[in-house]
CSV table of C-alpha atoms and ligand atoms in Angstrom, one decimal:
chain,number,residue,atom,x,y,z
A,347,MET,CA,178.2,-54.3,46.7
A,348,LYS,CA,177.8,-50.6,46.1
A,349,ILE,CA,174.2,-49.2,46.3
A,350,GLY,CA,173.3,-45.6,45.7
A,351,ILE,CA,172.1,-42.9,43.3
A,352,ASP,CA,172.3,-44.0,39.7
A,353,LYS,CA,170.8,-40.9,38.1
A,354,LEU,CA,169.2,-37.6,39.1
A,355,GLY,CA,166.5,-35.7,37.1
A,356,PHE,CA,164.6,-32.4,37.8
A,357,TYR,CA,161.6,-30.6,36.6
A,358,THR,CA,159.9,-27.4,37.6
A,359,THR,CA,157.0,-25.4,36.2
A,360,PRO,CA,157.4,-23.1,33.1
A,361,TYR,CA,156.8,-19.9,35.3
A,362,TYR,CA,158.8,-17.9,37.8
A,363,LEU,CA,158.5,-14.8,39.9
A,364,ASP,CA,161.5,-12.4,40.1
A,365,LEU,CA,162.0,-11.7,43.8
A,366,THR,CA,163.1,-8.1,43.2
A,367,ASP,CA,159.6,-7.5,41.8
A,368,LEU,CA,158.1,-9.3,44.8
A,369,ALA,CA,160.2,-7.1,47.2
A,370,GLN,CA,159.0,-3.9,45.4
A,371,ALA,CA,155.4,-5.0,45.6
A,372,ARG,CA,155.7,-5.8,49.3
A,373,ASN,CA,157.7,-2.6,50.2
A,374,VAL,CA,160.7,-4.6,51.2
A,375,ASP,CA,164.4,-3.8,50.4
A,376,PRO,CA,165.2,-6.3,47.6
A,377,ASN,CA,168.5,-7.1,49.3
A,378,LYS,CA,166.6,-8.7,52.2
A,379,TYR,CA,165.3,-11.3,49.7
A,380,LEU,CA,168.4,-11.5,47.5
A,381,ILE,CA,171.1,-11.4,50.2
A,382,GLY,CA,169.3,-11.9,53.6
A,383,ILE,CA,167.2,-14.9,52.4
A,384,GLY,CA,169.5,-15.7,49.4
A,385,GLN,CA,166.8,-16.3,46.8
A,386,SER,CA,166.6,-14.6,43.3
A,387,LYS,CA,163.5,-16.3,41.8
A,388,GLN,CA,160.8,-18.7,42.7
A,389,ALA,CA,158.9,-21.2,40.7
A,390,VAL,CA,155.2,-20.4,40.3
A,391,ILE,CA,152.8,-23.3,40.1
A,392,PRO,CA,150.0,-23.1,37.6
A,393,PRO,CA,146.8,-25.0,38.4
A,394,THR,CA,147.7,-27.5,35.6
A,395,GLN,CA,150.9,-28.6,37.5
A,396,ASP,CA,151.1,-30.7,40.7
A,397,ILE,CA,153.4,-33.3,42.3
A,398,VAL,CA,152.2,-35.9,39.8
A,399,THR,CA,152.8,-34.0,36.6
A,400,MET,CA,156.1,-32.5,37.8
A,401,GLY,CA,157.2,-35.9,39.1
A,402,ALA,CA,156.4,-37.6,35.8
A,403,SER,CA,158.4,-35.0,33.9
A,404,ALA,CA,161.4,-35.3,36.2
A,405,ALA,CA,161.4,-39.1,36.0
A,406,GLU,CA,161.0,-39.1,32.2
A,407,GLN,CA,164.3,-37.1,32.0
A,408,ILE,CA,166.3,-40.0,33.4
A,409,LEU,CA,164.5,-43.3,32.7
A,410,SER,CA,166.0,-45.5,29.8
A,411,ALA,CA,164.1,-48.4,28.4
A,412,GLU,CA,166.4,-50.7,30.4
A,413,ASP,CA,165.7,-48.8,33.7
A,414,ARG,CA,161.9,-49.1,33.0
A,415,ASN,CA,162.3,-52.9,32.7
A,416,GLN,CA,164.3,-53.1,35.9
A,417,LEU,CA,162.0,-51.0,38.1
A,418,SER,CA,160.6,-52.8,41.1
A,419,THR,CA,159.1,-49.8,42.9
A,420,VAL,CA,158.1,-46.2,42.6
A,421,ILE,CA,158.1,-44.1,45.8
A,422,VAL,CA,156.7,-40.6,45.7
A,423,ALA,CA,157.9,-38.6,48.8
A,424,THR,CA,155.8,-35.6,49.3
A,425,GLU,CA,154.0,-33.3,51.8
A,426,SER,CA,151.8,-31.9,49.0
A,427,GLY,CA,149.6,-35.1,48.6
A,428,ILE,CA,146.7,-34.9,46.2
A,429,ASP,CA,144.7,-37.6,47.9
A,430,ASN,CA,144.5,-38.8,51.5
A,431,SER,CA,144.3,-42.4,50.4
A,432,LYS,CA,145.6,-43.1,46.9
A,433,ALA,CA,149.3,-42.9,46.4
A,434,ALA,CA,150.5,-40.2,43.9
A,435,ALA,CA,153.0,-42.9,42.7
A,436,ILE,CA,150.1,-44.8,41.0
A,437,TYR,CA,149.2,-41.7,38.9
A,438,VAL,CA,152.9,-41.2,38.1
A,439,LYS,CA,153.4,-44.8,37.1
A,440,HIS,CA,150.3,-44.6,34.8
A,441,LEU,CA,151.5,-41.4,33.1
A,442,LEU,CA,155.0,-42.9,32.6
A,443,GLN,CA,153.3,-46.0,31.1
A,444,LEU,CA,155.3,-48.3,33.3
A,445,ASN,CA,154.4,-52.0,33.4
A,446,ASP,CA,151.9,-53.2,36.0
A,447,PHE,CA,154.3,-55.4,38.0
A,448,VAL,CA,155.6,-52.4,39.9
A,449,ARG,CA,155.1,-51.5,43.6
A,450,THR,CA,153.8,-47.9,44.0
A,451,VAL,CA,153.7,-46.0,47.3
A,452,GLU,CA,153.8,-42.6,48.9
A,453,MET,CA,155.9,-41.4,51.9
A,454,LYS,CA,155.6,-38.5,54.2
A,455,GLU,CA,157.6,-36.6,56.9
A,456,ALA,CA,157.8,-33.0,55.7
A,457,CYS,CA,161.0,-32.3,53.7
A,458,TYR,CA,162.8,-35.3,55.1
A,459,ALA,CA,160.6,-37.9,53.3
A,460,GLY,CA,162.8,-37.8,50.2
A,461,THR,CA,165.7,-39.1,52.2
A,462,ALA,CA,163.5,-41.7,54.0
A,463,ALA,CA,162.5,-42.9,50.5
A,464,VAL,CA,166.2,-43.1,49.4
A,465,GLN,CA,167.1,-45.2,52.4
A,466,ALA,CA,164.1,-47.5,51.9
A,467,ALA,CA,165.1,-47.9,48.3
A,468,ARG,CA,168.6,-48.9,49.3
A,469,GLY,CA,167.1,-51.6,51.4
A,470,LEU,CA,165.0,-52.9,48.6
A,471,VAL,CA,167.9,-52.9,46.2
A,472,SER,CA,170.1,-54.7,48.7
A,473,LEU,CA,167.6,-57.5,48.7
A,474,HIS,CA,167.2,-57.6,44.9
A,475,PRO,CA,170.3,-56.1,43.3
A,476,ASP,CA,169.1,-56.7,39.8
A,477,GLU,CA,166.1,-54.3,40.4
A,478,LYS,CA,166.0,-50.5,40.6
A,479,VAL,CA,163.8,-48.2,42.6
A,480,LEU,CA,162.5,-44.8,41.4
A,481,VAL,CA,162.2,-42.2,44.1
A,482,ILE,CA,160.4,-39.0,43.2
A,483,ALA,CA,160.6,-36.1,45.7
A,484,ALA,CA,157.9,-33.6,44.6
A,485,ASP,CA,156.3,-30.7,46.3
A,486,VAL,CA,154.6,-27.3,46.1
A,487,ALA,CA,155.8,-24.9,48.8
A,488,ARG,CA,153.0,-22.6,49.7
A,489,TYR,CA,152.8,-20.2,52.7
A,490,GLY,CA,150.4,-17.5,51.4
A,491,LEU,CA,150.4,-14.1,49.8
A,492,ASN,CA,151.9,-11.3,52.0
A,493,THR,CA,153.2,-13.7,54.6
A,494,SER,CA,156.8,-13.8,55.9
A,495,GLY,CA,157.2,-17.3,54.3
A,496,GLU,CA,156.1,-16.0,50.9
A,497,VAL,CA,159.7,-15.4,49.8
A,498,THR,CA,160.5,-19.0,50.6
A,499,GLN,CA,157.9,-20.6,48.3
A,500,GLY,CA,158.7,-22.6,45.2
A,501,GLY,CA,158.0,-26.1,43.8
A,502,GLY,CA,159.2,-28.8,41.5
A,503,ALA,CA,160.3,-32.5,41.5
A,504,VAL,CA,163.5,-34.4,41.6
A,505,ALA,CA,163.7,-38.0,40.3
A,506,ILE,CA,166.3,-40.2,42.0
A,507,LEU,CA,167.1,-43.6,40.6
A,508,ILE,CA,168.5,-46.0,43.2
A,509,SER,CA,170.5,-49.1,41.9
A,510,ALA,CA,173.3,-51.4,42.7
A,511,GLU,CA,176.7,-50.4,41.1
A,512,PRO,CA,175.3,-46.8,40.7
A,513,HIS,CA,176.8,-44.4,38.1
A,514,LEU,CA,176.6,-41.3,40.3
A,515,LEU,CA,177.0,-41.7,44.1
A,516,ALA,CA,177.6,-44.8,46.1
A,517,ILE,CA,175.9,-44.3,49.5
A,518,GLU,CA,178.0,-45.1,52.5
A,519,ASP,CA,177.2,-46.3,56.0
A,520,PRO,CA,176.5,-45.1,58.6
A,521,SER,CA,173.5,-42.8,58.2
A,522,ILE,CA,172.5,-40.8,61.3
A,523,SER,CA,168.8,-40.1,61.7
A,524,TYR,CA,167.4,-38.0,64.5
A,525,SER,CA,163.8,-37.1,65.3
A,526,GLN,CA,161.9,-35.1,68.0
A,527,ASP,CA,158.3,-34.0,68.3
A,528,ILE,CA,158.6,-30.3,67.5
A,529,MET,CA,156.0,-27.8,66.1
A,530,ASP,CA,158.1,-25.7,63.8
A,531,PHE,CA,156.1,-26.1,60.6
A,532,TRP,CA,153.0,-28.2,59.9
A,533,ARG,CA,149.9,-28.2,57.7
A,534,PRO,CA,146.6,-29.5,59.1
A,535,LEU,CA,144.5,-31.6,56.7
A,536,TYR,CA,142.1,-28.8,56.0
A,537,ALA,CA,144.8,-26.2,55.0
A,538,SER,CA,146.4,-25.7,51.7
A,539,GLU,CA,149.1,-23.4,53.2
A,540,ALA,CA,151.7,-24.3,55.8
A,541,LEU,CA,151.7,-22.9,59.3
A,542,VAL,CA,155.2,-22.1,60.5
A,543,ASP,CA,157.1,-20.7,63.4
A,544,GLY,CA,159.8,-19.4,61.1
A,545,LYS,CA,162.7,-18.3,63.3
A,546,TYR,CA,162.2,-21.3,65.5
A,547,SER,CA,162.3,-23.6,62.5
A,548,THR,CA,165.7,-22.2,61.4
A,549,ASN,CA,167.1,-22.8,64.9
A,550,VAL,CA,165.8,-26.4,65.1
A,551,TYR,CA,167.3,-27.0,61.6
A,552,ILE,CA,170.8,-25.9,62.9
A,553,ASP,CA,170.4,-27.9,66.1
A,554,PHE,CA,169.5,-31.1,64.2
A,555,PHE,CA,172.4,-30.6,61.8
A,556,LYS,CA,174.9,-30.2,64.7
A,557,ALA,CA,173.4,-33.2,66.5
A,558,THR,CA,173.6,-35.5,63.5
A,559,TRP,CA,177.0,-34.3,62.4
A,560,GLN,CA,178.4,-34.7,65.9
A,561,ARG,CA,177.2,-38.3,66.1
A,562,TYR,CA,178.5,-39.0,62.6
A,563,GLN,CA,181.9,-37.9,63.6
A,564,GLU,CA,181.8,-40.0,66.8
A,565,LYS,CA,180.8,-43.1,64.8
A,566,THR,CA,183.1,-42.8,61.9
A,567,GLY,CA,186.1,-40.8,63.2
A,568,ARG,CA,185.8,-38.7,60.0
A,569,THR,CA,186.1,-34.9,60.1
A,570,LEU,CA,185.2,-32.1,57.8
A,571,ASP,CA,188.6,-32.7,56.1
A,572,ASP,CA,187.2,-35.9,54.7
A,573,PHE,CA,184.5,-34.2,52.7
A,574,ALA,CA,184.8,-32.6,49.3
A,575,ALA,CA,181.5,-30.8,49.9
A,576,ILE,CA,178.3,-31.0,51.9
A,577,ALA,CA,174.9,-30.5,50.3
A,578,PHE,CA,172.1,-29.3,52.5
A,579,HIS,CA,168.3,-29.2,52.5
A,580,LEU,CA,167.8,-25.6,51.3
A,581,PRO,CA,164.4,-24.1,52.2
A,582,PHE,CA,166.2,-20.9,51.1
A,583,THR,CA,169.8,-20.8,50.3
A,584,LYS,CA,170.9,-18.7,53.3
A,585,MET,CA,169.8,-21.6,55.5
A,586,GLY,CA,172.7,-23.8,54.1
A,587,THR,CA,175.1,-20.9,54.7
A,588,LYS,CA,174.0,-20.6,58.3
A,589,ALA,CA,174.3,-24.4,58.9
A,590,LEU,CA,177.8,-24.7,57.4
A,591,ALA,CA,178.9,-21.6,59.4
A,592,ALA,CA,177.6,-23.3,62.6
A,593,VAL,CA,180.3,-26.1,62.2
A,594,LEU,CA,183.0,-24.1,60.4
A,595,GLN,CA,182.8,-21.1,62.7
A,596,ASP,CA,185.8,-18.8,61.9
A,597,ARG,CA,188.0,-21.5,60.3
A,598,ASP,CA,189.6,-20.2,57.2
A,599,ASP,CA,191.9,-23.2,56.3
A,600,GLU,CA,191.8,-25.2,53.0
A,601,THR,CA,188.9,-27.4,54.2
A,602,ALA,CA,186.8,-24.4,55.2
A,603,THR,CA,187.5,-22.6,51.9
A,604,ARG,CA,186.7,-25.7,49.9
A,605,LEU,CA,183.4,-26.3,51.7
A,606,ARG,CA,182.3,-22.7,51.5
A,607,SER,CA,183.1,-22.5,47.8
A,608,ASN,CA,181.3,-25.7,47.0
A,609,LEU,CA,178.3,-24.7,49.1
A,610,THR,CA,177.9,-21.7,46.8
A,611,GLN,CA,177.8,-24.0,43.8
A,612,SER,CA,175.2,-26.2,45.6
A,613,GLN,CA,173.0,-23.2,46.1
A,614,LYS,CA,172.8,-22.0,42.5
A,615,LEU,CA,169.8,-23.9,41.2
A,616,ASN,CA,167.9,-23.6,44.5
A,617,ARG,CA,168.3,-19.8,44.3
A,618,GLU,CA,166.4,-19.9,41.0
A,619,VAL,CA,163.6,-22.2,42.0
A,620,GLY,CA,162.9,-21.8,45.8
A,621,ASN,CA,161.9,-24.5,48.2
A,622,LEU,CA,160.9,-27.9,46.8
A,623,TYR,CA,160.5,-29.3,50.3
A,624,THR,CA,161.3,-33.1,49.8
A,625,GLY,CA,163.4,-32.4,46.6
A,626,SER,CA,165.4,-29.4,47.9
A,627,LEU,CA,168.4,-31.4,49.2
A,628,TYR,CA,168.6,-33.4,45.9
A,629,LEU,CA,168.2,-30.2,43.8
A,630,SER,CA,171.1,-28.8,45.7
A,631,LEU,CA,173.1,-32.0,45.0
A,632,ILE,CA,172.3,-31.6,41.3
A,633,SER,CA,173.5,-28.0,41.5
A,634,LEU,CA,176.7,-29.0,43.2
A,635,LEU,CA,177.5,-31.7,40.7
A,636,THR,CA,176.8,-29.6,37.7
A,637,HIS,CA,178.6,-26.4,38.9
A,638,ALA,CA,181.6,-27.7,40.8
A,639,ASP,CA,184.4,-30.1,39.6
A,640,PHE,CA,185.2,-33.2,41.6
A,641,GLU,CA,187.2,-36.4,41.1
A,642,ALA,CA,185.8,-39.9,41.4
A,643,GLU,CA,186.1,-41.3,44.9
A,644,GLN,CA,185.6,-38.0,46.6
A,645,ARG,CA,183.1,-37.9,49.5
A,646,ILE,CA,180.0,-35.7,49.5
A,647,GLY,CA,178.0,-35.2,52.7
A,648,LEU,CA,174.2,-34.8,52.7
A,649,PHE,CA,172.1,-33.2,55.4
A,650,SER,CA,168.4,-33.7,55.1
A,651,TYR,CA,165.9,-31.9,57.4
A,652,GLY,CA,162.1,-32.1,57.6
A,653,SER,CA,160.1,-30.1,60.0
A,654,GLY,CA,158.2,-31.8,62.8
A,655,ALA,CA,161.1,-32.7,63.0
A,656,GLU,CA,163.6,-35.2,61.6
A,657,GLY,CA,167.2,-34.8,60.4
A,658,GLU,CA,169.6,-37.2,58.8
A,659,PHE,CA,173.3,-36.9,57.9
A,660,TYR,CA,174.8,-39.4,55.5
A,661,ALA,CA,177.5,-39.5,52.8
A,662,GLY,CA,178.3,-40.9,49.4
A,663,ILE,CA,181.3,-41.5,47.2
A,664,LEU,CA,181.3,-40.0,43.7
A,665,GLN,CA,181.6,-42.5,40.8
A,666,PRO,CA,183.7,-42.1,37.6
A,667,ASN,CA,181.8,-40.0,34.9
A,668,TYR,CA,179.2,-39.1,37.5
A,669,ARG,CA,178.5,-35.8,35.6
A,670,GLN,CA,176.8,-37.7,32.7
A,671,TYR,CA,174.1,-38.8,35.0
A,672,VAL,CA,173.0,-35.4,36.3
A,673,TYR,CA,171.6,-34.0,33.1
A,674,GLY,CA,172.8,-30.4,33.7
A,675,ASP,CA,172.2,-29.2,30.2
A,676,ALA,CA,168.5,-30.3,30.2
A,677,ILE,CA,168.0,-28.6,33.6
A,678,GLU,CA,169.6,-25.3,32.4
A,679,THR,CA,167.2,-25.4,29.4
A,680,ILE,CA,164.1,-25.9,31.6
A,681,LEU,CA,165.1,-22.9,33.7
A,682,ALA,CA,166.1,-20.7,30.8
A,683,ASP,CA,162.8,-21.4,29.0
A,684,ARG,CA,160.6,-20.3,31.9
A,685,THR,CA,158.3,-17.3,31.5
A,686,LYS,CA,158.6,-14.4,34.0
A,687,LEU,CA,155.3,-13.4,35.6
A,688,THR,CA,154.3,-10.1,37.0
A,689,VAL,CA,153.4,-10.0,40.7
A,690,THR,CA,149.7,-9.6,39.7
A,691,ALA,CA,149.9,-12.7,37.4
A,692,TYR,CA,151.7,-14.7,40.1
A,693,GLU,CA,149.0,-13.7,42.7
A,694,LYS,CA,146.3,-14.8,40.2
A,695,MET,CA,148.0,-18.1,39.6
A,696,PHE,CA,148.5,-18.6,43.3
A,697,ASN,CA,144.7,-18.2,43.9
A,698,GLU,CA,143.8,-20.4,40.9
A,699,GLN,CA,145.1,-23.6,42.6
A,700,LEU,CA,142.3,-26.2,42.8
A,701,GLY,CA,142.8,-26.8,46.5
A,702,PHE,CA,140.0,-28.8,48.0
A,703,THR,CA,137.3,-28.1,45.4
A,704,LYS,CA,134.7,-30.9,44.7
A,705,LYS,CA,133.4,-29.0,41.6
A,706,ASP,CA,133.9,-30.4,38.1
A,707,THR,CA,136.6,-28.1,36.7
A,708,GLN,CA,138.3,-28.0,33.3
A,709,LEU,CA,141.7,-26.4,33.2
A,710,ASP,CA,143.4,-24.7,30.2
A,711,VAL,CA,146.1,-27.3,29.5
A,712,ALA,CA,146.9,-25.7,26.1
A,713,SER,CA,148.5,-22.7,27.8
A,714,ASP,CA,150.9,-25.0,29.8
A,715,PRO,CA,153.9,-26.2,27.6
A,716,SER,CA,154.7,-29.1,30.0
A,717,LYS,CA,154.3,-32.6,28.6
A,718,TYR,CA,152.2,-33.8,31.6
A,719,ALA,CA,149.3,-31.7,32.9
A,720,LEU,CA,146.4,-31.8,35.2
A,721,ALA,CA,143.3,-31.3,32.9
A,722,GLY,CA,140.8,-30.8,35.7
A,723,ILE,CA,138.4,-32.6,38.1
A,724,LYS,CA,135.5,-34.7,37.0
A,725,ASP,CA,133.2,-36.6,39.5
A,726,GLN,CA,135.8,-35.7,42.2
A,727,GLN,CA,138.6,-37.5,40.3
A,728,ARG,CA,141.7,-35.8,39.0
A,729,ILE,CA,142.2,-36.1,35.3
A,730,TYR,CA,145.7,-36.1,34.0
A,731,GLN,CA,146.8,-35.6,30.5
A,732,LEU,CA,149.9,-36.7,28.5
A,733,LYS,CA,150.3,-34.1,25.8
A,734,ASN,CA,151.7,-34.9,22.4
A,735,ASN,CA,154.4,-32.2,22.2
B,105,LIG,P1,161.6,-12.8,58.2
B,105,LIG,O1,161.1,-12.5,59.5
B,105,LIG,O2,160.9,-12.3,57.0
B,105,LIG,O3,163.1,-12.4,57.9
B,105,LIG,O4,161.6,-14.4,58.1
B,105,LIG,P2,164.2,-11.8,58.9
B,105,LIG,O5,163.8,-10.5,59.4
B,105,LIG,O6,164.7,-12.8,59.9
B,105,LIG,O7,165.3,-11.5,57.8
B,105,LIG,C1,165.9,-12.6,57.1
B,105,LIG,C2,167.4,-12.3,56.9
B,105,LIG,O8,167.5,-11.1,56.0
B,105,LIG,C3,168.1,-11.9,58.2
B,105,LIG,O9,169.4,-12.4,58.1
B,105,LIG,C4,168.2,-10.4,58.1
B,105,LIG,O10,169.3,-9.8,58.8
B,105,LIG,C5,168.4,-10.2,56.6
B,105,LIG,P3,170.0,-13.4,59.2
B,105,LIG,O11,170.0,-12.7,60.5
B,105,LIG,O12,168.9,-14.5,59.3
B,105,LIG,O13,171.3,-13.9,58.7
B,105,LIG,N1,168.0,-8.9,56.1
B,105,LIG,C6,168.7,-8.2,55.1
B,105,LIG,N2,169.8,-8.5,54.5
B,105,LIG,C7,170.3,-7.6,53.5
B,105,LIG,N3,169.7,-6.5,53.3
B,105,LIG,C8,168.6,-6.1,53.9
B,105,LIG,C9,168.0,-7.0,54.9
B,105,LIG,N4,167.0,-6.9,55.7
B,105,LIG,C10,166.9,-8.1,56.4
B,105,LIG,N5,168.0,-4.9,53.7
B,105,LIG,C11,162.0,-16.7,57.5
B,105,LIG,C12,162.5,-15.3,57.4
B,105,LIG,C13,163.0,-17.6,56.8
B,105,LIG,C14,161.9,-17.1,59.0
B,105,LIG,C15,160.6,-16.8,56.8
B,105,LIG,O14,160.7,-16.5,55.4
B,105,LIG,C16,159.9,-18.1,57.0
B,105,LIG,O15,159.2,-18.3,58.0
B,105,LIG,N6,160.1,-19.1,56.0
B,105,LIG,C17,159.5,-20.4,56.1
B,105,LIG,C18,160.1,-21.3,57.1
B,105,LIG,C19,161.5,-21.8,56.7
B,105,LIG,O16,161.9,-21.8,55.5
B,105,LIG,N7,162.3,-22.4,57.7
B,105,LIG,C20,163.5,-23.0,57.4
B,105,LIG,C21,163.9,-24.0,58.4
B,105,LIG,S1,162.7,-25.3,58.5
B,105,LIG,C22,162.9,-26.2,57.1
B,105,LIG,O17,163.8,-26.2,56.4
B,105,LIG,C23,161.7,-27.1,56.8
B,105,LIG,C24,160.8,-26.7,55.6
B,105,LIG,O18,161.5,-26.8,54.4
B,105,LIG,C25,159.5,-27.4,55.6
B,105,LIG,C26,159.5,-28.9,55.7
B,105,LIG,O19,160.3,-29.6,56.3
B,105,LIG,O20,158.5,-29.5,55.1
B,105,LIG,C27,160.5,-25.2,55.8
């Protein structure tokens, strides 16, 4: 029985920052951001959007009435949790008006948790092949104004439906996971911005990619020639370029040309949105599948990395008509309809995040065109709203 990704959906906020504007405001050569980091724009998160609202919007893009009936479980993978106890998946399930006989849970291990959720979902579907699992990988990447991580911020959500006989990508065995206790990036419970040892984190990422890829080759006997493309976790697009270069080195044969060219396609959407943490690998997969052309039965590799640190390399086989299940047109529309903010407006929005406030707060949901919004806080409870638009 095949098990894997049946559909992929994506949502980000209606606002973005142009990184040339940010470079000018920070007295940096724009080419450092555009070429050195490989990012053009980044999503800016208004106080009315969070992992719950973005997750609900991404899921709504893909769920049919039949999918809703077959859902056994909703897993939200995130490191931008909105409660230390209650799972964000319960709020998402409520906003999506799913039936009550659904398991709802949250998972965490930095950016890796989206892949942990996908693997857990495979296990659930293998036990109950007539049921489906909805994985939502949603995050807000925040480092702080005027920090070196600022250019690698972003946010959004990817919805991943896992089923038997999937329409999109049948996940293969083996899957190689690798973890070590490493302090490259973390966020203490009292902090709303991440702490990071930036250069070190990029080195650990490459080491974990090489370690998982090496073991994958030993276990399967497969080589780079067996892959149509490899999608990477992309905290910023240059990171994927560096990782692929670490294994290709100076090869310039057909395989190397194919993998480099497909990597460029896989970076296109991430370049416009920034880091989504848990969702970044899966946004890159969407980018790859909407911008490059493949045949059914071709193999795609996926490298997932989460600081702290955990990596996983696995692969999947493309299914016939896979493109119909990636919703490329809807995603292009979401990105094209965004409003560009000035640096001052971005800084104001950045500082307007609710953070850890206990105060009753009412937010201006009318100014946010998204269907799902956070309306505020009342008696220390978050109030979500489904808008009729
Ligand atoms: P930095 O110190 O600002 O940048 O930090 P830099 O000085 O290293 O420059 C970056 C690149 O721009 C360099 O290229 C420069 O040469 C180039 P490289 O040597 O790396 O190829 N450059 C230029 N290029 C063209 N024209 C110019 C120019 N000037 C310089 N004029 C850093 C960059 C990414 C470290 C920082 O932004 C940061 O700390 N970001 C956050 C951490 C991060 O994203 N780490 C990635 C790996 S860890 C990970 O992926 C996990 C994560 O997603 C979290 C999670 O798991 O939850 C982050």
